[in-house]
Each structure stands twice: as structure tokens, then as C-alpha cells.
mmCIF file of N, CA and C in Angstrom:
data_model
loop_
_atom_site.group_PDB
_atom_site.id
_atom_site.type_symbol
_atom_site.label_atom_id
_atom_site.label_comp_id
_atom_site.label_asym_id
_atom_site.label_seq_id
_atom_site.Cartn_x
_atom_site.Cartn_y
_atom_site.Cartn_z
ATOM 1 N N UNK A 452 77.486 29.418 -9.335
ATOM 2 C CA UNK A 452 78.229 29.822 -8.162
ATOM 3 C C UNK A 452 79.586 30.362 -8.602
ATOM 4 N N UNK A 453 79.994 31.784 -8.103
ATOM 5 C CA UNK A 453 81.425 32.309 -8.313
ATOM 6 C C UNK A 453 82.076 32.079 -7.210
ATOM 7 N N UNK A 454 83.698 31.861 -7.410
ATOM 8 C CA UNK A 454 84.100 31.578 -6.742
ATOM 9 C C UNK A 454 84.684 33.099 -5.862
ATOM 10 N N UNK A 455 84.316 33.274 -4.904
ATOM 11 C CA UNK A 455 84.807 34.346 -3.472
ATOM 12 C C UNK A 455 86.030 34.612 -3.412
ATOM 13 N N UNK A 456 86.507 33.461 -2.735
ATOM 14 C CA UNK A 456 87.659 33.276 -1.725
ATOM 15 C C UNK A 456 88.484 32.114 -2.154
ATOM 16 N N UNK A 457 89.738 31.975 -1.833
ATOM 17 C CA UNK A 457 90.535 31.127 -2.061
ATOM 18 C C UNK A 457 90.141 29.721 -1.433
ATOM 19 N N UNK A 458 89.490 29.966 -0.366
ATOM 20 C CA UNK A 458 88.132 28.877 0.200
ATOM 21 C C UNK A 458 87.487 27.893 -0.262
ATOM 22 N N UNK A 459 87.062 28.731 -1.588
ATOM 23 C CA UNK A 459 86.094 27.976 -2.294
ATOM 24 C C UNK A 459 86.648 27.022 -3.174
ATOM 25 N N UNK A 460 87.977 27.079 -3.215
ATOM 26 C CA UNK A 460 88.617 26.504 -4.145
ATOM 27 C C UNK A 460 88.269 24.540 -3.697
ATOM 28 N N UNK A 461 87.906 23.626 -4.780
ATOM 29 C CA UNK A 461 87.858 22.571 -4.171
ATOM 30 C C UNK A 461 88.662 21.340 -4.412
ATOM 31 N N UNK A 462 90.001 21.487 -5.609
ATOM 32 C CA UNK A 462 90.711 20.630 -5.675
ATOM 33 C C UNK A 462 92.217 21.622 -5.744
ATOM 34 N N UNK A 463 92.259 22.110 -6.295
ATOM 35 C CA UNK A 463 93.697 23.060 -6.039
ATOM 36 C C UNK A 463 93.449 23.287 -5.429
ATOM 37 N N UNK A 464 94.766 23.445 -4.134
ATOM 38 C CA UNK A 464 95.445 23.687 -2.379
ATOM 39 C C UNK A 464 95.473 25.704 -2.874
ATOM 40 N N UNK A 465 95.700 26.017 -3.853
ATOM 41 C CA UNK A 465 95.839 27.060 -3.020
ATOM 42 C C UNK A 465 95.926 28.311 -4.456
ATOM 43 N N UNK A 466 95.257 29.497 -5.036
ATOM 44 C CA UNK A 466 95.786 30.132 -5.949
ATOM 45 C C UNK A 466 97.173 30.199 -6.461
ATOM 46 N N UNK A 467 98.474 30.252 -5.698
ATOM 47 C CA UNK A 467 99.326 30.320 -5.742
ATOM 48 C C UNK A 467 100.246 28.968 -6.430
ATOM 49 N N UNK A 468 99.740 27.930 -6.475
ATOM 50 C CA UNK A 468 99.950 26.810 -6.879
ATOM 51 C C UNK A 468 99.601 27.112 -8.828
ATOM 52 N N UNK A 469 99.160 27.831 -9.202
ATOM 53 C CA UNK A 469 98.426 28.435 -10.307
ATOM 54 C C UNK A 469 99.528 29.247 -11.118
ATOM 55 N N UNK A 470 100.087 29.457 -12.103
ATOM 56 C CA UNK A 470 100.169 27.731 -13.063
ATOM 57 C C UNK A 470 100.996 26.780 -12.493
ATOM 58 N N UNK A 471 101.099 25.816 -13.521
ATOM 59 C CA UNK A 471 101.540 24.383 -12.678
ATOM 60 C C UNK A 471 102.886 24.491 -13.473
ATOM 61 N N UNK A 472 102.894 25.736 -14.949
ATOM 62 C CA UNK A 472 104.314 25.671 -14.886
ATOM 63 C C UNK A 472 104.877 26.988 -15.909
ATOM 64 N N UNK A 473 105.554 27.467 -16.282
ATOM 65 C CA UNK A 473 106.125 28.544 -16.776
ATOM 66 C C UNK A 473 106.019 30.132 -16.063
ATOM 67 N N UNK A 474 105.565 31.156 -16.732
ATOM 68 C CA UNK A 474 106.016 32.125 -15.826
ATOM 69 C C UNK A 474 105.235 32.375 -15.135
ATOM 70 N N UNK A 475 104.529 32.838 -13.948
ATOM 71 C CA UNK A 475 103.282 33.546 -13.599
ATOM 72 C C UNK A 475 103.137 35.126 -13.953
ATOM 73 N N UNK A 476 102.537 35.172 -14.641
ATOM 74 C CA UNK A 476 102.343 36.341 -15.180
ATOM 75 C C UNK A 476 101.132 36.837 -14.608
ATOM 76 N N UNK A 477 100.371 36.289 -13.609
ATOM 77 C CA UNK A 477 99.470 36.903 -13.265
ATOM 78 C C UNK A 477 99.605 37.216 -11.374
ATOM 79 N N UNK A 478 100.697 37.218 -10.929
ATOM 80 C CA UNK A 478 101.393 36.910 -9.973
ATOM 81 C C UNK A 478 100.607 38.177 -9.024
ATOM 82 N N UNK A 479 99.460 37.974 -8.202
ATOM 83 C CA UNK A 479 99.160 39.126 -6.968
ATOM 84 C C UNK A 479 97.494 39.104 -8.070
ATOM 85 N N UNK A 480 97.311 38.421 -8.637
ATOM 86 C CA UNK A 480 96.000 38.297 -9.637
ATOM 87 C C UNK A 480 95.098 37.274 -9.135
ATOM 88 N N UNK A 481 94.911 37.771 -7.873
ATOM 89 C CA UNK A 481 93.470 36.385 -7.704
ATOM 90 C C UNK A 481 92.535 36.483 -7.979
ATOM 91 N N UNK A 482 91.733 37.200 -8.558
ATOM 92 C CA UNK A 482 90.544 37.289 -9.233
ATOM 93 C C UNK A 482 90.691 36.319 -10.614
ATOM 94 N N UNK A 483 92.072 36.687 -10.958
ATOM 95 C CA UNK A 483 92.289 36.194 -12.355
ATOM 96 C C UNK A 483 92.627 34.633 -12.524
ATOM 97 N N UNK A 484 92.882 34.140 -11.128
ATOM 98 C CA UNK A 484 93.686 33.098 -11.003
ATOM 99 C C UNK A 484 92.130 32.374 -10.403
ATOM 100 N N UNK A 485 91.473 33.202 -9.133
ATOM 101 C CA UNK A 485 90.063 32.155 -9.145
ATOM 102 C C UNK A 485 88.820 31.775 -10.252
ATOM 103 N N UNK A 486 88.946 32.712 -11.109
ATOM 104 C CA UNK A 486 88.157 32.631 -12.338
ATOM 105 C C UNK A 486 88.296 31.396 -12.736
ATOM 106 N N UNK A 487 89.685 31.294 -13.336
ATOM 107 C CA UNK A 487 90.381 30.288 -14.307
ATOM 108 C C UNK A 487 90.173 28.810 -13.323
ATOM 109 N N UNK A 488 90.653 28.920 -12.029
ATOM 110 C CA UNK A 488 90.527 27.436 -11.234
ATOM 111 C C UNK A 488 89.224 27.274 -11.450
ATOM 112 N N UNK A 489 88.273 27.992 -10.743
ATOM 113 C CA UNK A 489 86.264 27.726 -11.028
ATOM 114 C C UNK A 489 86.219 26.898 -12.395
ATOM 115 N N UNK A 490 86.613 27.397 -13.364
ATOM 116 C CA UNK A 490 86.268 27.141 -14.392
ATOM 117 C C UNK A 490 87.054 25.742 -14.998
ATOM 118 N N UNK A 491 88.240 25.431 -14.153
ATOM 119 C CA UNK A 491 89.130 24.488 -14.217
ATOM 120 C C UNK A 491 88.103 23.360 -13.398
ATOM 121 N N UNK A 492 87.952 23.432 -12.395
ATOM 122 C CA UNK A 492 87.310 22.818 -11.147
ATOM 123 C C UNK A 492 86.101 22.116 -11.980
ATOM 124 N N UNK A 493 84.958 22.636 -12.211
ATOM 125 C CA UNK A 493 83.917 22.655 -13.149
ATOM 126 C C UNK A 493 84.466 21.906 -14.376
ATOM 127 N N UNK A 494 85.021 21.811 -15.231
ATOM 128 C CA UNK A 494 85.801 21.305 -16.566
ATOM 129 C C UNK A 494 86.030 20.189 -16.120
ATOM 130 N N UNK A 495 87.056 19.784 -15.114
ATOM 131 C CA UNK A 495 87.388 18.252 -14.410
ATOM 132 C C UNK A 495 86.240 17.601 -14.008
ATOM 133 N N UNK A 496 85.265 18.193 -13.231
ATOM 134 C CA UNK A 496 83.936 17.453 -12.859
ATOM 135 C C UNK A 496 83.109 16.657 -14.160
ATOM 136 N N UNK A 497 83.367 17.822 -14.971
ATOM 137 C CA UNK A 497 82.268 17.344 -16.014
ATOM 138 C C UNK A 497 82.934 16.549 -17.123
ATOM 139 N N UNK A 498 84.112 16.667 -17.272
ATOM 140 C CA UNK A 498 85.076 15.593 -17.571
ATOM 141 C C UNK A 498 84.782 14.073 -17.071
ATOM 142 N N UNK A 499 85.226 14.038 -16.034
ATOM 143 C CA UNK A 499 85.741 12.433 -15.093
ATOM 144 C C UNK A 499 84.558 12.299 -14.523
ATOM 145 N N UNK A 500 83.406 12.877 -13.937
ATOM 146 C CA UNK A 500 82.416 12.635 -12.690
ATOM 147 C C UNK A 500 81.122 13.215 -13.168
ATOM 148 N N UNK A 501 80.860 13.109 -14.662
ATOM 149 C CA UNK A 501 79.917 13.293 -15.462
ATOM 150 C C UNK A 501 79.004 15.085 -14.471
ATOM 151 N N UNK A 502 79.728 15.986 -14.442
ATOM 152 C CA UNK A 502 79.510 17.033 -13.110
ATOM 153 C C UNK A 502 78.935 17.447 -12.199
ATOM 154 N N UNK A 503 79.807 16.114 -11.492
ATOM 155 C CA UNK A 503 79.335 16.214 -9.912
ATOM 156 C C UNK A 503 80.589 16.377 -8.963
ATOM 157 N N UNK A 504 80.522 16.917 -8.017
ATOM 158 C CA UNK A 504 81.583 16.775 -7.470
ATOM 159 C C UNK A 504 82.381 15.717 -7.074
ATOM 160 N N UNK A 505 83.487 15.695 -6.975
ATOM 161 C CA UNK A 505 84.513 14.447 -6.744
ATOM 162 C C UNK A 505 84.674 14.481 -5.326
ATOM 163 N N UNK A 506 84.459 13.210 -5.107
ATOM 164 C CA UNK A 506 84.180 12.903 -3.383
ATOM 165 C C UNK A 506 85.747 12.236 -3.010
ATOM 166 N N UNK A 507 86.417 11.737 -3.546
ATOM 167 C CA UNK A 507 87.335 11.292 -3.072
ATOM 168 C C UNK A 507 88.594 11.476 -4.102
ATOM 169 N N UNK A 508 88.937 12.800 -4.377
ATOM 170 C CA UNK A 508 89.564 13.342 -5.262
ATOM 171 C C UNK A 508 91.225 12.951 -4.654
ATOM 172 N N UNK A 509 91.920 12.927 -5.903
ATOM 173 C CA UNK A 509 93.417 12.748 -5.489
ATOM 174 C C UNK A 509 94.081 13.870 -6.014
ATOM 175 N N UNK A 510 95.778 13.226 -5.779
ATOM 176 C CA UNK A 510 96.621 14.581 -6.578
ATOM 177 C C UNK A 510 96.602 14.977 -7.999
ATOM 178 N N UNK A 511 95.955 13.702 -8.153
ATOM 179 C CA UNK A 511 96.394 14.183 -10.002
ATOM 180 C C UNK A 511 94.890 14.728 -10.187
ATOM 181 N N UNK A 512 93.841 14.875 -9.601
ATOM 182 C CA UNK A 512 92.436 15.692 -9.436
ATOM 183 C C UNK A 512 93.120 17.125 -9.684
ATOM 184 N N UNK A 513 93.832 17.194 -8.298
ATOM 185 C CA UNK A 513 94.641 18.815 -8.529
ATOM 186 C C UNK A 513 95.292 19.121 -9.500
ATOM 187 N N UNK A 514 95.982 18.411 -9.843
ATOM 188 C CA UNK A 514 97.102 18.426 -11.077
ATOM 189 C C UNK A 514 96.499 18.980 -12.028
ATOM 190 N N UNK A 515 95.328 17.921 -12.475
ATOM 191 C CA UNK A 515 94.742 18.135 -13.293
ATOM 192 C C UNK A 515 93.983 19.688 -13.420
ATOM 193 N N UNK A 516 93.618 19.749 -12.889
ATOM 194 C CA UNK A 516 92.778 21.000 -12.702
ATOM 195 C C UNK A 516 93.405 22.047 -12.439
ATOM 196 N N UNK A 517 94.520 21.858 -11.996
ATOM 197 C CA UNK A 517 95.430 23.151 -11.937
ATOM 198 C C UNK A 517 96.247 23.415 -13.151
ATOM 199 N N UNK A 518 96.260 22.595 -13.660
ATOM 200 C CA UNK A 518 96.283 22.578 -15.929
ATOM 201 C C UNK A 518 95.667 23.055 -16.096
ATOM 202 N N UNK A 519 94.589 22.901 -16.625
ATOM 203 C CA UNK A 519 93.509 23.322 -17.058
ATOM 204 C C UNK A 519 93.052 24.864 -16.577
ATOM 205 N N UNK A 520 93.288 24.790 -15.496
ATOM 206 C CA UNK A 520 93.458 26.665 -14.305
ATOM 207 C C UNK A 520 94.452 27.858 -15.713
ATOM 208 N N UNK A 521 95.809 26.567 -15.844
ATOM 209 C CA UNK A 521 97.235 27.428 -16.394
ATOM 210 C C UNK A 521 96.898 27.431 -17.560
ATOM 211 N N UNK A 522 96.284 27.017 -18.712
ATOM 212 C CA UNK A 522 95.794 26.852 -19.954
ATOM 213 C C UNK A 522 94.789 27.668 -19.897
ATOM 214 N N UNK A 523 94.437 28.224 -19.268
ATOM 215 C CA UNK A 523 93.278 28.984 -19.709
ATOM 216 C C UNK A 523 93.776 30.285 -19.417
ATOM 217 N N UNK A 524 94.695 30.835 -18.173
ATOM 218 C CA UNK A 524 95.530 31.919 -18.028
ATOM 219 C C UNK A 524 96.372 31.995 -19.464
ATOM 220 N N UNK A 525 96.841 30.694 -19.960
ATOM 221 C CA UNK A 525 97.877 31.382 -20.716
ATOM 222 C C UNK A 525 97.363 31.691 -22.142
ATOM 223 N N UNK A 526 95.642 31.222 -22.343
ATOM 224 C CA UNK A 526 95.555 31.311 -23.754
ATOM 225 C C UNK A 526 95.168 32.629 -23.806
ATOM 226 N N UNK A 527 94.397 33.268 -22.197
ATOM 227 C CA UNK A 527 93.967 34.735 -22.198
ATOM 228 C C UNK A 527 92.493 35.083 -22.575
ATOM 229 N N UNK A 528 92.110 36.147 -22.801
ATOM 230 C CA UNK A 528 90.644 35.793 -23.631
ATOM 231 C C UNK A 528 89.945 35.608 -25.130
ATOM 232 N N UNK A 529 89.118 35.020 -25.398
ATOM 233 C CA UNK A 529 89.155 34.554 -26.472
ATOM 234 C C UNK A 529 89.091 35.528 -28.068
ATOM 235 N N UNK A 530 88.524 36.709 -28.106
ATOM 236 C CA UNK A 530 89.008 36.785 -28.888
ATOM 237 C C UNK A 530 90.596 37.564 -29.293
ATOM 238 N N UNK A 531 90.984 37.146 -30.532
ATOM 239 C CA UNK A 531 92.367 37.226 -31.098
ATOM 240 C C UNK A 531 92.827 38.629 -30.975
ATOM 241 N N UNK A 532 92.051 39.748 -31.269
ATOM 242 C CA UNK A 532 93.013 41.052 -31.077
ATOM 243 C C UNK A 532 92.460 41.631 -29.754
ATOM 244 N N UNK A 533 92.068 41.103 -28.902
ATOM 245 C CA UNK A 533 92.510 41.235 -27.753
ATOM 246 C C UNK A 533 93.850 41.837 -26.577
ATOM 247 N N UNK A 534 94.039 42.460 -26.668
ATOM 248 C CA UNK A 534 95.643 42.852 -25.701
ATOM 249 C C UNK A 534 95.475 41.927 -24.742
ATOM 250 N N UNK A 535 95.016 41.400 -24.225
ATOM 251 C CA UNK A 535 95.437 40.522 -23.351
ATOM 252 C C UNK A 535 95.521 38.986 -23.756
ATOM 253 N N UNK A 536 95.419 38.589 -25.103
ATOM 254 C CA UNK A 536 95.515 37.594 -25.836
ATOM 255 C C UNK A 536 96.629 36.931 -25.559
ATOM 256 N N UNK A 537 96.734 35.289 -25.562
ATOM 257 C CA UNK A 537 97.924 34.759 -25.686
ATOM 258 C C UNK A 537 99.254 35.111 -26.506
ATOM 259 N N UNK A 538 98.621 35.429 -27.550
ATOM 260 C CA UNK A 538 99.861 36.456 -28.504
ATOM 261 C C UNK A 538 100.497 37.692 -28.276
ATOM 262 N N UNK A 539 99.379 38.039 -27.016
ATOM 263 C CA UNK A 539 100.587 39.581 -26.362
ATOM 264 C C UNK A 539 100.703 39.800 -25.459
ATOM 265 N N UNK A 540 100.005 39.005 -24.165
ATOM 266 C CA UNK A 540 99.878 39.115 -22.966
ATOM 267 C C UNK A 540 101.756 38.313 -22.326
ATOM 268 N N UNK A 541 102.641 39.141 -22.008
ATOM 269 C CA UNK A 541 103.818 38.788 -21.221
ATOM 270 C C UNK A 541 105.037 39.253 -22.449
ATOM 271 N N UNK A 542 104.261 39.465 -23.234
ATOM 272 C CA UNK A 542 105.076 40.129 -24.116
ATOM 273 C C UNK A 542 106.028 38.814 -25.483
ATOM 274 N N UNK A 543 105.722 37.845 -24.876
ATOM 275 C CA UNK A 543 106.218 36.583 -25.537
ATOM 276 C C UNK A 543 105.412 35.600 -25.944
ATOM 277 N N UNK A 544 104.603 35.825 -26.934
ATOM 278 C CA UNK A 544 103.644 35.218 -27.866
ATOM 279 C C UNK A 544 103.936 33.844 -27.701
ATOM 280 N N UNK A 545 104.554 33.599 -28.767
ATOM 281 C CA UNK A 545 105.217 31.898 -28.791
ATOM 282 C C UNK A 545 105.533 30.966 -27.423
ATOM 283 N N UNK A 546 106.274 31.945 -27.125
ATOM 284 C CA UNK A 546 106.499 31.097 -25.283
ATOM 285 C C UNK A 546 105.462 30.896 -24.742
ATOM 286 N N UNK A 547 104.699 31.940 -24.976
ATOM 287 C CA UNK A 547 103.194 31.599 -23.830
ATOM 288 C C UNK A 547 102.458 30.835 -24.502
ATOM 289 N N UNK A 548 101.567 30.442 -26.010
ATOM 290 C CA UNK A 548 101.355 29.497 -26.462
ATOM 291 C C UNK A 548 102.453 28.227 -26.347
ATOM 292 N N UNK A 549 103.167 28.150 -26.022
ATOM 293 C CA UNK A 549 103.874 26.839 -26.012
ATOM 294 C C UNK A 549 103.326 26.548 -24.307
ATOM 295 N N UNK A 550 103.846 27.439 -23.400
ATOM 296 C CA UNK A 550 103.447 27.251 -22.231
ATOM 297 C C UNK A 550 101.793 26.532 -22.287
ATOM 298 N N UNK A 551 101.309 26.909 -22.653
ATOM 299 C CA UNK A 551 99.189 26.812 -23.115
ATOM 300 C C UNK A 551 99.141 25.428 -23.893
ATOM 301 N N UNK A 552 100.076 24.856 -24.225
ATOM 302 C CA UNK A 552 99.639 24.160 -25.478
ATOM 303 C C UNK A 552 100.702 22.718 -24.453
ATOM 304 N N UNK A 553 101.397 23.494 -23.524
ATOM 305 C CA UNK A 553 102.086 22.424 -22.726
ATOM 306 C C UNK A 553 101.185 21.626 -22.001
ATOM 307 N N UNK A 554 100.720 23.017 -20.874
ATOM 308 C CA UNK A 554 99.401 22.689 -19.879
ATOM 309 C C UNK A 554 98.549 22.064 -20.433
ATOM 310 N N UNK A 555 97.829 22.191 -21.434
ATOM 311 C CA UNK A 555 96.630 21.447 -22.194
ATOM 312 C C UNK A 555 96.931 20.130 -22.069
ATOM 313 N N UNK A 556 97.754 19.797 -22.356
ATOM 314 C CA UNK A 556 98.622 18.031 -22.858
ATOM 315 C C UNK A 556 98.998 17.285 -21.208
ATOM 316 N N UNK A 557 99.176 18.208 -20.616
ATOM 317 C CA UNK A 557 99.235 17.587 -19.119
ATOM 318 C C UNK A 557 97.822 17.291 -18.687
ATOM 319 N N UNK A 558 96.299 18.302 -18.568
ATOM 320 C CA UNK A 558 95.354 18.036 -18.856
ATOM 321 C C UNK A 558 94.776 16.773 -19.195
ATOM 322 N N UNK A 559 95.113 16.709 -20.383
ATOM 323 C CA UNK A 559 94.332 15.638 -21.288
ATOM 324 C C UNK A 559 95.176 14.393 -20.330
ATOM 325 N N UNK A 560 96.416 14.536 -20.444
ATOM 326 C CA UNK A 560 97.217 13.158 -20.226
ATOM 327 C C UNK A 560 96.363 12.710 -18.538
ATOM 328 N N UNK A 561 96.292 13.956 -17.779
ATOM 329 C CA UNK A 561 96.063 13.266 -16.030
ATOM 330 C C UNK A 561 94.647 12.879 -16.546
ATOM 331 N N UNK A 562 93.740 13.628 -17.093
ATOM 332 C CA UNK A 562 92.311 12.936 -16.992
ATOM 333 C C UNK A 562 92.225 11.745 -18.105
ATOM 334 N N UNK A 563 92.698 11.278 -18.429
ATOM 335 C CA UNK A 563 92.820 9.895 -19.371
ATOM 336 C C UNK A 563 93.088 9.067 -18.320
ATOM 337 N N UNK A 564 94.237 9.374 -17.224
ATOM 338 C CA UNK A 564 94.921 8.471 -16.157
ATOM 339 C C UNK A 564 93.410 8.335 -15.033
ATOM 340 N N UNK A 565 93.075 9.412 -15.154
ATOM 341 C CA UNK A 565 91.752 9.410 -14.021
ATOM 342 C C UNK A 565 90.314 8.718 -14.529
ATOM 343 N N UNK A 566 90.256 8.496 -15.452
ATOM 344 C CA UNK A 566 89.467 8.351 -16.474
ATOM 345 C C UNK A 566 89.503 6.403 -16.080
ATOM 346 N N UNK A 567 91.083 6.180 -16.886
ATOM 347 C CA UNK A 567 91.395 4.770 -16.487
ATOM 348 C C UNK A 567 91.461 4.182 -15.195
ATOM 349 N N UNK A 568 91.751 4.497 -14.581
ATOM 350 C CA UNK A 568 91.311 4.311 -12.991
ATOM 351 C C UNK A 568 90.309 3.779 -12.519
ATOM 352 N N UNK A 569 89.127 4.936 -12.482
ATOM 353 C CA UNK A 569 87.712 4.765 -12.637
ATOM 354 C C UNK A 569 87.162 3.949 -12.971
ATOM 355 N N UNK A 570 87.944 3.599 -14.253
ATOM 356 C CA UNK A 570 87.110 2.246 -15.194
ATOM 357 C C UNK A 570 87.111 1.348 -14.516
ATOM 358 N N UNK A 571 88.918 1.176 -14.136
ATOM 359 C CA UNK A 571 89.404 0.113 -13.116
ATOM 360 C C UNK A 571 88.789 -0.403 -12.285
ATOM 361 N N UNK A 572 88.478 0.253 -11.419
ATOM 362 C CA UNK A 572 87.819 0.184 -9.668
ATOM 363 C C UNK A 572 86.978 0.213 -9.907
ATOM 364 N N UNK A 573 86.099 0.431 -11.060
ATOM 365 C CA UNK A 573 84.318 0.095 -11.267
ATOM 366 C C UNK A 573 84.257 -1.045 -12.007
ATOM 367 N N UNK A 574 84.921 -1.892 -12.424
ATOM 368 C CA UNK A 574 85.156 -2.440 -13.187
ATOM 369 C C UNK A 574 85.473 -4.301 -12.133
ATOM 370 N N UNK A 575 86.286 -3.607 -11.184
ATOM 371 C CA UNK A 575 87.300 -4.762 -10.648
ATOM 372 C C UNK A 575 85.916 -5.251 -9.617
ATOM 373 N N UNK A 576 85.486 -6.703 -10.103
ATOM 374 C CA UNK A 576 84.437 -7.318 -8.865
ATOM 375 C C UNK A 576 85.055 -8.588 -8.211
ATOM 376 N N UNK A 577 86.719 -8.916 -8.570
ATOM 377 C CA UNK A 577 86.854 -9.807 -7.811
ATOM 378 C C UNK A 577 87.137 -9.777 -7.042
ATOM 379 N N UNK A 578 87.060 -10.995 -5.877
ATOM 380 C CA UNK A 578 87.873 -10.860 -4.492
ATOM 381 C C UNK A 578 88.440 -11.219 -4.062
ATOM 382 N N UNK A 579 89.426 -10.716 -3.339
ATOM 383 C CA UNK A 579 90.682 -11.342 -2.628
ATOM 384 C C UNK A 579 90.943 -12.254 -1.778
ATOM 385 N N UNK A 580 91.125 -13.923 -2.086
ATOM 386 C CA UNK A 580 91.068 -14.836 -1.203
ATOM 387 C C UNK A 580 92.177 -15.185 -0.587
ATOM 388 N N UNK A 581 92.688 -15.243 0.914
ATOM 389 C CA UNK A 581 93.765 -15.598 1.561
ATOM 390 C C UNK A 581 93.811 -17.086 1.600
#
């Protein structure tokens, strides 16, 4: 399934929220920006919810996935002499790998937190006696 419409989007609120941080360089790019969430969206599922959809998703669901959205904008496409590569796309190589290499680490860090959670609340069978 591709993603259409800003509609389809199912844990990021909104393209525009896309990246979660440095420049937007893809700013009036929603094709470019729904690609990357789909593929963000999909990545978190199959991450945390072995890929299925997340039924009772939170903020750091979005967070997360809206990393993972900005890390993939900023690394560009994969191969290296590419013009639109992380190394030349905005004209600032280094900045934008740092930006890419930021997002990634926010990534990893929310789905570890989501990860632990999970464990938590599947985990927790006792009960609360008044």
C-alpha cells in the first residue's frame, strides 16, 4: 500500500511535522515527505509490534516515526554519487549527515523507551489491593 494523501498517514499528525529537526529542505515536498513517513510508519510497526499496526499508539509512536521519516530525508537516496545524496543535497554535507545521524539516535532512543514499556505492561500481572 502507497501512501495517497496526508490521510493515510497513521502515526505522524501531519507531513509538515516532517523533520522533527534541522532544516526542511524538502519544504512544499509531499510526495517526498509521504514516501519517507510510509516507510517510517512501516519501520516502527515492524520494530515494536512485530508489523502490525499499533492500536493504541502514543506520542513517542509519532516521535518516533517522525525520526525515522527525517533520517531517511536527510540521508537521501542510497546510492553515494547520487546528487541528491546526503553529501550534496542542501548544499551542506556534514550538517545534513549530522542532522541524519541526530534523527537516527532519537529513533533508536524512543523505540528502546517503547520497547521497555511493552515489556512492562506485558509483563506487570499484579494487582492492586485497596
Amino acid at each position: 500500500m502507497s501512501y495517497d494523501a496526508e490521510s493515510d498517514l497513521k502515526y505522524i499528525e501531519s507531513v509538515d511535522d516532517i523533520p522533527l529537526t534541522g532544516p526542511d529542505l524538502w519544504e512544499g515536498d509531499s510526495d517526498a515527505k509521504l514516501d519517507a513517513a510510509e516507510t517510517a510508519e512501516s519501520k516502527l510497526e515492524a520494530d515494536v509490534n512485530d508489523g502490525v499496526v499499533i492500536g493504541d499508539a502514543t506520542t513517542l509512536h509519532a516521535k518516533a516515526a517522525n525520526a525515522y521519516a527525517s533520517y531517511l530525508l536527510f540521508i537521501g537516496p542510497e546510492h553515494p554519487e547520487d546528487a541528491l545524496s546526503g553529501q550534496m543535497y542542501g548544499g551542506a554535507g556534514d550538517d545534513t549527515m549530522e542532522f541524519a545521524t541526530e534523527v537516527h539516535d532519537v529513533y533508536r532512543s524512543l523505540r528502546s523507551s517503547i520497547e521497555g514499556s511493552d515489556a512492562d505492561s506485558s509483563q506487570d500481572t499484579t494487582e492492586f489491593v485497596l
